Amino acid sequence: MVRKIESMKILVTGGAGFIGSRLVRKLIEFGAGEILVYDSLHPQVHGDNAAFPDFPDGVTCVRGSVEDAANLTNALVAFDPDIVVHLAAETGTGQSQDEIARYCTANVTGTANLLQGIGFLPPRIRPFLLSSSRSIYGEGPHVAPDGSPSRALCRRADAMQNGDFNVYDAKGRVLQGVRVADGLPEPLSVYASTKLMQEQLLLNCAEPKRLDPRILRFQNVYGPGQSLRNPYTGVLSIFTAQILAGKTIDLYEDGGMVRDFVFVDDVVDACVAALQGSEPLKEAIDIGAGEDTTIRAVAAELLTICGADPQQRMQVSGRFRPGDIKYACADIAPAKRHLDWAPRVSLNTGLQLLVDWARGSA
Ligand SMILES: NC(=O)c1ccc[n+]([C@@H]2O[C@H](COP(=O)([O-])OP(=O)(O)OC[C@H]3O[C@@H](n4cnc5c(N)ncnc54)[C@H](O)[C@@H]3O)[C@@H](O)[C@H]2O)c1
């Protein structure tokens, strides 16, 4: 069954951001009635003196933080949304290890404020889309050399300092990561813990607040519009900015970290599909391209697209960040089953679009 989003009033927190701004435009294309974008225009993402994107008619923007409960509740009550999309968040995994309170306040208290504010609205069932993250799995599911599943231990800083970036189990066996779908949460960074807490808060409040939770766990989203100035998030934007500035790309660890890069428009389509579905989503849905790519391979592809020589312009540094994981890739079968969604943009096409956009904005 398809829920009509035509004529609906949709609140999008974080709607000025990378994913949010494209989602807002897509929702208007789909005939959404009115959209309220609630966003703090975070300077780390948008720079100083930032303005809201130039949205089409039907979109109203309010500058405010989800940390400001009174302001958020006022905006909620004045707008009375039919659908809530919660994207606003601090998003840097590495940064979250140092800025613990800041990440908890924005991501956890911010979500709590939103849920509490919904309690002031006239009661009716409201779909609530939450942009969660693959990071909640930590290292995620792994198999031993004999192919049997085995639990990955958290990688040790002292081993990584000595250049050993493998994932081990308790028996000392080197493990191989496998694709994940709604696996066991085991967050290894503060950011990941806050994203898991967002999910839990939503589930805790769903029934009393009459919310219909639609939780999507995104892999590495990339594409045009991702902040080129934020040094804490978006590895492909960071690489692109470095390449266009003539720099050499620094590959962390041994360059063998694996990621699942999913193009932003595919993610936006998944969000729309999740909002249109009228059946309850009984589980969180993993959203990725479903293809594993090493950081070395994606960096080489990006350099080639930019006309640079990968041999000359990338180097393995051995540096590492606490909280980073070795292997991430989604099993997208549940997304196909529950959302009738599949990614459409190949990595090469997506990277080309990213580079074209970055060249225009540099
Ligand atoms: N981009 C990815 O690879 C990725 C992966 C997994 C999950 N996610 C999640 O998707 C969501 C959107 O991410 P994005 O990549 O578009 O990030 P983004 O930084 O481009 O957008 C986030 C938006 O939230 C706003 N914001 C930040 N703190 C706020 C606050 N306290 N109050 C109000 N607004 C605030 C920012 O100004 C920004 O416009 C986030 O919840 C993020 O955790 C993103």
GROMACS .gro file of C-alpha atoms and ligand atoms in nm, residues 13-20 38-42 45-46 64-67 86-91 106 131-134 191 195 198 218-222 226-227 230 233, ligand 1:
model
   86
   13THR     CA    1   1.502   1.888   1.077
   14GLY     CA    2   1.847   1.929   0.924
   15GLY     CA    3   1.671   2.007   0.597
   16ALA     CA    4   1.939   2.254   0.487
   17GLY     CA    5   2.206   1.983   0.493
   18PHE     CA    6   2.350   1.755   0.229
   19ILE     CA    7   2.082   1.486   0.233
   20GLY     CA    8   1.807   1.710   0.371
   38TYR     CA    9   1.421   2.346   1.088
   39ASP     CA   10   1.800   2.378   1.082
   40SER     CA   11   2.066   2.562   1.282
   41LEU     CA   12   2.284   2.620   0.972
   42HIS     CA   13   2.574   2.472   1.164
   45VAL     CA   14   2.878   2.241   0.770
   46HIS     CA   15   2.762   2.566   0.612
   64GLY     CA   16   1.701   2.703   1.514
   65SER     CA   17   1.872   2.425   1.699
   66VAL     CA   18   1.705   2.103   1.807
   67GLU     CA   19   1.890   2.166   2.132
   86HIS     CA   20   1.464   1.395   1.162
   87LEU     CA   21   1.802   1.449   0.998
   88ALA     CA   22   1.959   1.720   1.215
   89ALA     CA   23   2.273   1.585   1.378
   90GLU     CA   24   2.640   1.630   1.449
   91THR     CA   25   2.794   1.381   1.208
  106ALA     CA   26   2.276   1.767   1.961
  131SER     CA   27   1.831   0.893   0.952
  132SER     CA   28   2.030   0.645   1.152
  133SER     CA   29   2.369   0.513   1.059
  134ARG     CA   30   2.553   0.196   0.973
  191TYR     CA   31   2.864   0.934   1.726
  195LYS     CA   32   2.266   0.739   1.659
  198GLN     CA   33   1.815   0.821   1.866
  218PHE     CA   34   2.267   0.484   0.591
  219GLN     CA   35   2.609   0.367   0.479
  220ASN     CA   36   2.856   0.628   0.343
  221VAL     CA   37   2.644   0.877   0.153
  222TYR     CA   38   2.825   1.086  -0.108
  226GLN     CA   39   2.814   1.746   0.060
  227SER     CA   40   3.004   2.009   0.253
  230ASN     CA   41   3.370   2.014   0.684
  233THR     CA   42   3.280   1.398   0.765
  363LIG     N1   43   2.616   1.153   0.508
  363LIG     C1   44   2.633   1.029   0.550
  363LIG     O1   45   2.720   0.955   0.501
  363LIG     C2   46   2.545   0.975   0.659
  363LIG     C3   47   2.560   0.840   0.694
  363LIG     C4   48   2.480   0.789   0.796
  363LIG     C5   49   2.385   0.868   0.858
  363LIG     N2   50   2.375   1.000   0.822
  363LIG     C6   51   2.278   1.083   0.894
  363LIG     O2   52   2.201   1.155   0.801
  363LIG     C7   53   2.164   1.281   0.856
  363LIG     C8   54   2.197   1.393   0.760
  363LIG     O3   55   2.336   1.390   0.735
  363LIG     P1   56   2.405   1.481   0.625
  363LIG     O4   57   2.512   1.401   0.563
  363LIG     O5   58   2.302   1.545   0.539
  363LIG     O6   59   2.475   1.587   0.717
  363LIG     P2   60   2.483   1.748   0.706
  363LIG     O7   61   2.579   1.789   0.810
  363LIG     O8   62   2.505   1.791   0.566
  363LIG     O9   63   2.336   1.793   0.747
  363LIG     C9   64   2.295   1.800   0.881
  363LIG    C10   65   2.215   1.927   0.895
  363LIG    O10   66   2.175   1.936   1.033
  363LIG    C11   67   2.197   2.069   1.076
  363LIG     N3   68   2.221   2.064   1.220
  363LIG    C12   69   2.330   2.018   1.285
  363LIG     N4   70   2.313   2.030   1.417
  363LIG    C13   71   2.189   2.084   1.435
  363LIG    C14   72   2.113   2.120   1.549
  363LIG     N5   73   2.162   2.106   1.672
  363LIG     N6   74   1.988   2.172   1.530
  363LIG    C15   75   1.937   2.188   1.406
  363LIG     N7   76   2.005   2.157   1.293
  363LIG    C16   77   2.130   2.105   1.308
  363LIG    C17   78   2.317   2.119   0.999
  363LIG    O11   79   2.318   2.262   0.991
  363LIG    C18   80   2.296   2.052   0.863
  363LIG    O12   81   2.225   2.137   0.776
  363LIG    C19   82   2.235   1.290   0.991
  363LIG    O13   83   2.142   1.253   1.091
  363LIG    C20   84   2.344   1.186   0.983
  363LIG    O14   85   2.375   1.132   1.109
  363LIG    C21   86   2.452   1.055   0.725
   0.00000   0.00000   0.00000
